Amino acid sequence: GQNIDQPTEMTATEGAIVQINCTYQTSGFNGLFWYQQHAGEAPTFLSYNVLDGLEEKGRFSSFLSRSKGYSYLLLKELQMKDSASYLCAVMDSNYQLIWGAGTKLIIKP
Amino acid sequence: IAGITQAPTSQILAAGRRMTLRCTQDMRHNAMYWYRQDLGLGLRLIHYSNTAGTTGKGEVPDGYSVSRANTDDFPLTLASAVPSQTSVYFCASSTGTGNTGELFFGEGSRLTVL
């Protein structure tokens, strides 16, 4: 079966750096996505990786290793507004998105 | 403001009742989707439509139906609601072309079936 694994919850300190990991086993691979979802709100797109390596976008970076079935989202200079759930999703061979359950990130002052 | 509008935002429904969740987008996106989100689970695809006039079943389609009469509207109907359909429902759209696959989500409809 298809599976996306990510930690349920993480805690970090304002101003620090946090890395949220995602491992996947899917039928084929056509890209990996990270979305941010604040409590009670809709998910919003953060990043897309289809080739191995690091994609940097401001304070957020996303890394992909296709051979290891692994990705991480790196958040730098954490701000209180970064408190949210972070959803990892993989597009399979049928171009359908398979979603992880999300990682709830709690930022403490 | 361009985007996706869902209605209602919240609804309490008696089991056995029929319910339609509405979804409208003004971005002229080809593809539209309905997901449900439950605590501890990832988003699960209910139904999708790659273009107006076509629909397809997702991972959890039982008990739900959709239609896509035009590009903008993609309503989701529960013919006879059951308590297990208590969830938050998100409508989403994408351009439907290429692999970027970025989804744009509505604000969600919180449905409680008693």
Short mmCIF file of C-alpha atoms in Angstrom, two decimals:
data_model
loop_
_atom_site.label_atom_id
_atom_site.label_comp_id
_atom_site.label_asym_id
_atom_site.label_seq_id
_atom_site.Cartn_x
_atom_site.Cartn_y
_atom_site.Cartn_z
CA GLY A 1 0.00 0.00 0.00
CA GLN A 2 0.92 3.64 -0.18
CA ASN A 3 2.17 5.35 2.94
CA ILE A 4 3.37 8.76 4.03
CA ASP A 5 4.97 9.07 7.48
CA GLN A 6 5.69 12.26 9.38
CA PRO A 7 5.91 13.04 13.10
CA THR A 8 2.64 13.88 14.76
CA GLU A 9 3.88 16.86 16.73
CA MET A 10 7.05 18.91 17.21
CA THR A 11 7.95 21.78 19.50
CA ALA A 12 10.52 24.47 18.77
CA THR A 13 11.58 27.86 20.11
CA GLU A 14 11.00 31.21 18.47
CA GLY A 15 14.06 32.23 16.46
CA ALA A 16 15.38 28.68 16.18
CA ILE A 17 15.50 26.20 13.28
CA VAL A 18 13.31 23.12 12.94
CA GLN A 19 13.37 20.22 10.48
CA ILE A 20 10.19 18.27 9.75
CA ASN A 21 10.82 14.90 8.15
CA CYS A 22 8.61 12.95 5.74
CA THR A 23 9.18 9.42 4.45
CA TYR A 24 7.08 7.86 1.76
CA GLN A 25 6.30 4.61 -0.02
CA THR A 26 4.13 5.16 -3.07
CA SER A 27 3.27 3.59 -6.40
CA GLY A 28 5.44 5.78 -8.55
CA PHE A 29 6.57 9.32 -7.91
CA ASN A 30 5.68 12.54 -9.67
CA GLY A 31 6.68 15.06 -7.06
CA LEU A 32 6.47 15.86 -3.36
CA PHE A 33 4.59 18.77 -1.86
CA TRP A 34 4.57 20.59 1.44
CA TYR A 35 1.54 22.52 2.60
CA GLN A 36 0.97 24.66 5.67
CA GLN A 37 -2.33 24.56 7.52
CA HIS A 38 -3.16 26.88 10.39
CA ALA A 39 -5.76 25.60 12.84
CA GLY A 40 -9.25 25.93 11.45
CA GLU A 41 -8.02 27.12 8.06
CA ALA A 42 -7.37 25.70 4.62
CA PRO A 43 -4.01 24.21 3.59
CA THR A 44 -1.79 26.52 1.57
CA PHE A 45 1.00 25.50 -0.78
CA LEU A 46 4.60 25.87 0.43
CA SER A 47 6.87 23.90 -1.89
CA TYR A 48 7.24 21.32 -4.63
CA ASN A 49 10.21 18.99 -5.21
CA VAL A 50 10.53 16.58 -8.10
CA LEU A 51 14.33 16.34 -8.39
CA ASP A 52 16.78 15.44 -5.64
CA GLY A 53 18.23 18.29 -3.71
CA LEU A 54 17.34 21.38 -1.77
CA GLU A 55 14.85 24.04 -2.81
CA GLU A 56 15.09 27.27 -0.86
CA LYS A 57 12.32 29.81 -0.57
CA GLY A 58 12.99 32.51 1.98
CA ARG A 59 12.95 31.10 5.51
CA PHE A 60 11.61 27.77 4.25
CA SER A 61 13.60 25.08 2.43
CA SER A 62 12.56 21.65 1.24
CA PHE A 63 14.83 18.70 0.51
CA LEU A 64 14.18 15.53 -1.46
CA SER A 65 15.98 12.21 -1.82
CA ARG A 66 14.04 9.97 -4.20
CA SER A 67 16.33 6.97 -3.65
CA LYS A 68 15.63 7.10 0.09
CA GLY A 69 11.95 8.03 -0.18
CA TYR A 70 12.66 10.96 2.10
CA SER A 71 12.03 14.66 2.32
CA TYR A 72 12.31 17.34 4.93
CA LEU A 73 11.00 20.84 5.40
CA LEU A 74 13.42 23.22 7.10
CA LEU A 75 12.08 26.32 8.79
CA LYS A 76 14.60 28.96 9.87
CA GLU A 77 14.26 31.98 12.17
CA LEU A 78 11.02 30.60 13.54
CA GLN A 79 8.22 33.04 14.23
CA MET A 80 5.11 32.54 16.34
CA LYS A 81 3.02 32.67 13.16
CA ASP A 82 4.77 29.49 11.99
CA SER A 83 2.73 27.54 14.53
CA ALA A 84 0.66 25.34 12.24
CA SER A 85 0.39 21.85 10.83
CA TYR A 86 2.69 20.95 7.96
CA LEU A 87 1.37 18.43 5.47
CA CYS A 88 3.57 16.27 3.26
CA ALA A 89 1.99 14.89 0.08
CA VAL A 90 3.33 12.75 -2.77
CA MET A 91 1.94 12.60 -6.29
CA ASP A 92 1.86 8.96 -7.39
CA SER A 93 2.10 7.39 -10.84
CA ASN A 94 -1.59 8.18 -11.46
CA TYR A 95 -0.99 11.84 -10.61
CA GLN A 96 -3.08 11.47 -7.46
CA LEU A 97 -1.88 13.12 -4.25
CA ILE A 98 -1.26 10.87 -1.24
CA TRP A 99 -1.27 12.86 1.99
CA GLY A 100 0.48 12.39 5.29
CA ALA A 101 -1.46 13.06 8.49
CA GLY A 102 0.50 16.24 9.10
CA THR A 103 2.96 17.48 11.71
CA LYS A 104 1.67 19.95 14.26
CA LEU A 105 4.43 22.46 14.98
CA ILE A 106 4.23 24.33 18.26
CA ILE A 107 6.42 27.42 18.63
CA LYS A 108 7.29 28.58 22.13
CA PRO A 109 8.58 32.05 22.98
CA ILE B 1 -10.85 38.30 -4.77
CA ALA B 2 -10.20 35.20 -6.86
CA GLY B 3 -10.43 31.85 -5.14
CA ILE B 4 -12.68 29.05 -4.01
CA THR B 5 -15.85 29.56 -2.05
CA GLN B 6 -17.49 26.79 -0.04
CA ALA B 7 -20.91 26.79 1.60
CA PRO B 8 -22.03 26.21 4.23
CA THR B 9 -19.02 26.77 6.50
CA SER B 10 -20.61 24.67 9.20
CA GLN B 11 -23.68 22.43 9.42
CA ILE B 12 -25.26 20.04 11.89
CA LEU B 13 -27.32 17.39 10.19
CA ALA B 14 -29.55 14.55 11.33
CA ALA B 15 -28.62 11.09 10.12
CA GLY B 16 -30.55 10.05 7.05
CA ARG B 17 -30.90 13.57 5.70
CA ARG B 18 -29.65 14.65 2.29
CA MET B 19 -27.02 17.39 2.18
CA THR B 20 -25.23 19.24 -0.61
CA LEU B 21 -21.97 21.08 0.00
CA ARG B 22 -21.40 23.80 -2.55
CA CYS B 23 -18.09 24.76 -4.12
CA THR B 24 -17.45 27.53 -6.62
CA GLN B 25 -14.15 28.74 -8.09
CA ASP B 26 -13.44 31.76 -10.26
CA MET B 27 -9.90 30.89 -11.34
CA ARG B 28 -11.02 28.96 -14.45
CA HIS B 29 -9.17 25.90 -13.18
CA ASN B 30 -9.86 22.67 -15.04
CA ALA B 31 -9.48 20.26 -12.14
CA MET B 32 -11.50 20.23 -8.93
CA TYR B 33 -11.44 17.95 -5.91
CA TRP B 34 -13.32 17.11 -2.75
CA TYR B 35 -11.36 15.96 0.30
CA ARG B 36 -12.32 15.07 3.81
CA GLN B 37 -10.00 15.72 6.73
CA ASP B 38 -10.28 13.74 9.95
CA LEU B 39 -8.12 13.98 13.05
CA GLY B 40 -5.02 11.83 12.81
CA LEU B 41 -5.53 11.05 9.14
CA GLY B 42 -4.25 12.67 5.99
CA LEU B 43 -6.56 14.38 3.57
CA ARG B 44 -8.55 11.72 1.74
CA LEU B 45 -9.86 12.26 -1.76
CA ILE B 46 -13.59 11.64 -2.18
CA HIS B 47 -14.22 12.58 -5.80
CA TYR B 48 -12.48 14.62 -8.44
CA SER B 49 -13.12 16.18 -11.81
CA ASN B 50 -10.37 16.76 -14.37
CA THR B 51 -12.56 18.98 -16.53
CA ALA B 52 -16.17 20.11 -16.86
CA GLY B 53 -18.45 17.19 -17.71
CA THR B 54 -16.23 14.49 -16.20
CA THR B 55 -15.91 13.11 -12.68
CA GLY B 56 -13.97 10.31 -11.03
CA LYS B 57 -13.91 8.40 -7.76
CA GLY B 58 -11.20 8.98 -5.22
CA GLU B 59 -10.09 6.96 -2.22
CA VAL B 60 -13.34 7.19 -0.19
CA PRO B 61 -16.27 7.77 -2.60
CA ASP B 62 -18.98 5.64 -0.95
CA GLY B 63 -21.99 7.63 0.24
CA TYR B 64 -21.02 10.70 -1.82
CA SER B 65 -21.80 11.93 -5.32
CA VAL B 66 -20.63 14.89 -7.38
CA SER B 67 -21.46 16.66 -10.61
CA ARG B 68 -19.51 19.05 -12.82
CA ALA B 69 -21.96 20.80 -15.10
CA ASN B 70 -19.61 23.74 -15.72
CA THR B 71 -16.04 24.83 -14.97
CA ASP B 72 -16.86 26.85 -11.87
CA ASP B 73 -19.11 24.63 -9.75
CA PHE B 74 -18.46 21.26 -8.14
CA PRO B 75 -21.12 20.35 -5.56
CA LEU B 76 -20.77 17.34 -3.25
CA THR B 77 -23.93 15.52 -2.19
CA LEU B 78 -24.49 13.15 0.69
CA ALA B 79 -27.64 11.26 -0.27
CA SER B 80 -28.36 9.90 3.21
CA ALA B 81 -25.93 11.17 5.83
CA VAL B 82 -24.42 8.85 8.44
CA PRO B 83 -22.41 9.75 11.59
CA SER B 84 -19.17 8.47 10.03
CA GLN B 85 -19.46 11.30 7.53
CA THR B 86 -18.84 13.81 10.31
CA SER B 87 -15.72 15.58 9.09
CA VAL B 88 -14.26 18.75 7.65
CA TYR B 89 -14.69 18.84 3.90
CA PHE B 90 -12.35 20.79 1.66
CA CYS B 91 -12.93 21.64 -1.95
CA ALA B 92 -9.81 22.34 -4.02
CA SER B 93 -8.87 23.20 -7.56
CA SER B 94 -5.79 23.14 -9.77
CA THR B 95 -4.91 24.04 -13.32
CA GLY B 96 -4.84 20.32 -14.01
CA THR B 97 -1.92 20.52 -16.37
CA GLY B 98 1.65 19.45 -15.82
CA ASN B 99 3.13 17.98 -12.69
CA THR B 100 3.25 21.02 -10.43
CA GLY B 101 -0.14 20.06 -9.08
CA GLU B 102 -0.46 23.00 -6.69
CA LEU B 103 -3.90 22.88 -5.12
CA PHE B 104 -5.93 25.87 -4.07
CA PHE B 105 -8.29 25.07 -1.20
CA GLY B 106 -11.55 26.51 -0.03
CA GLU B 107 -11.96 27.39 3.63
CA GLY B 108 -13.69 24.12 4.43
CA SER B 109 -17.14 22.96 5.49
CA ARG B 110 -17.44 21.44 8.95
CA LEU B 111 -20.20 18.84 8.91
CA THR B 112 -21.58 17.08 11.98
CA VAL B 113 -24.00 14.18 11.49
CA LEU B 114 -25.97 13.18 14.57
#
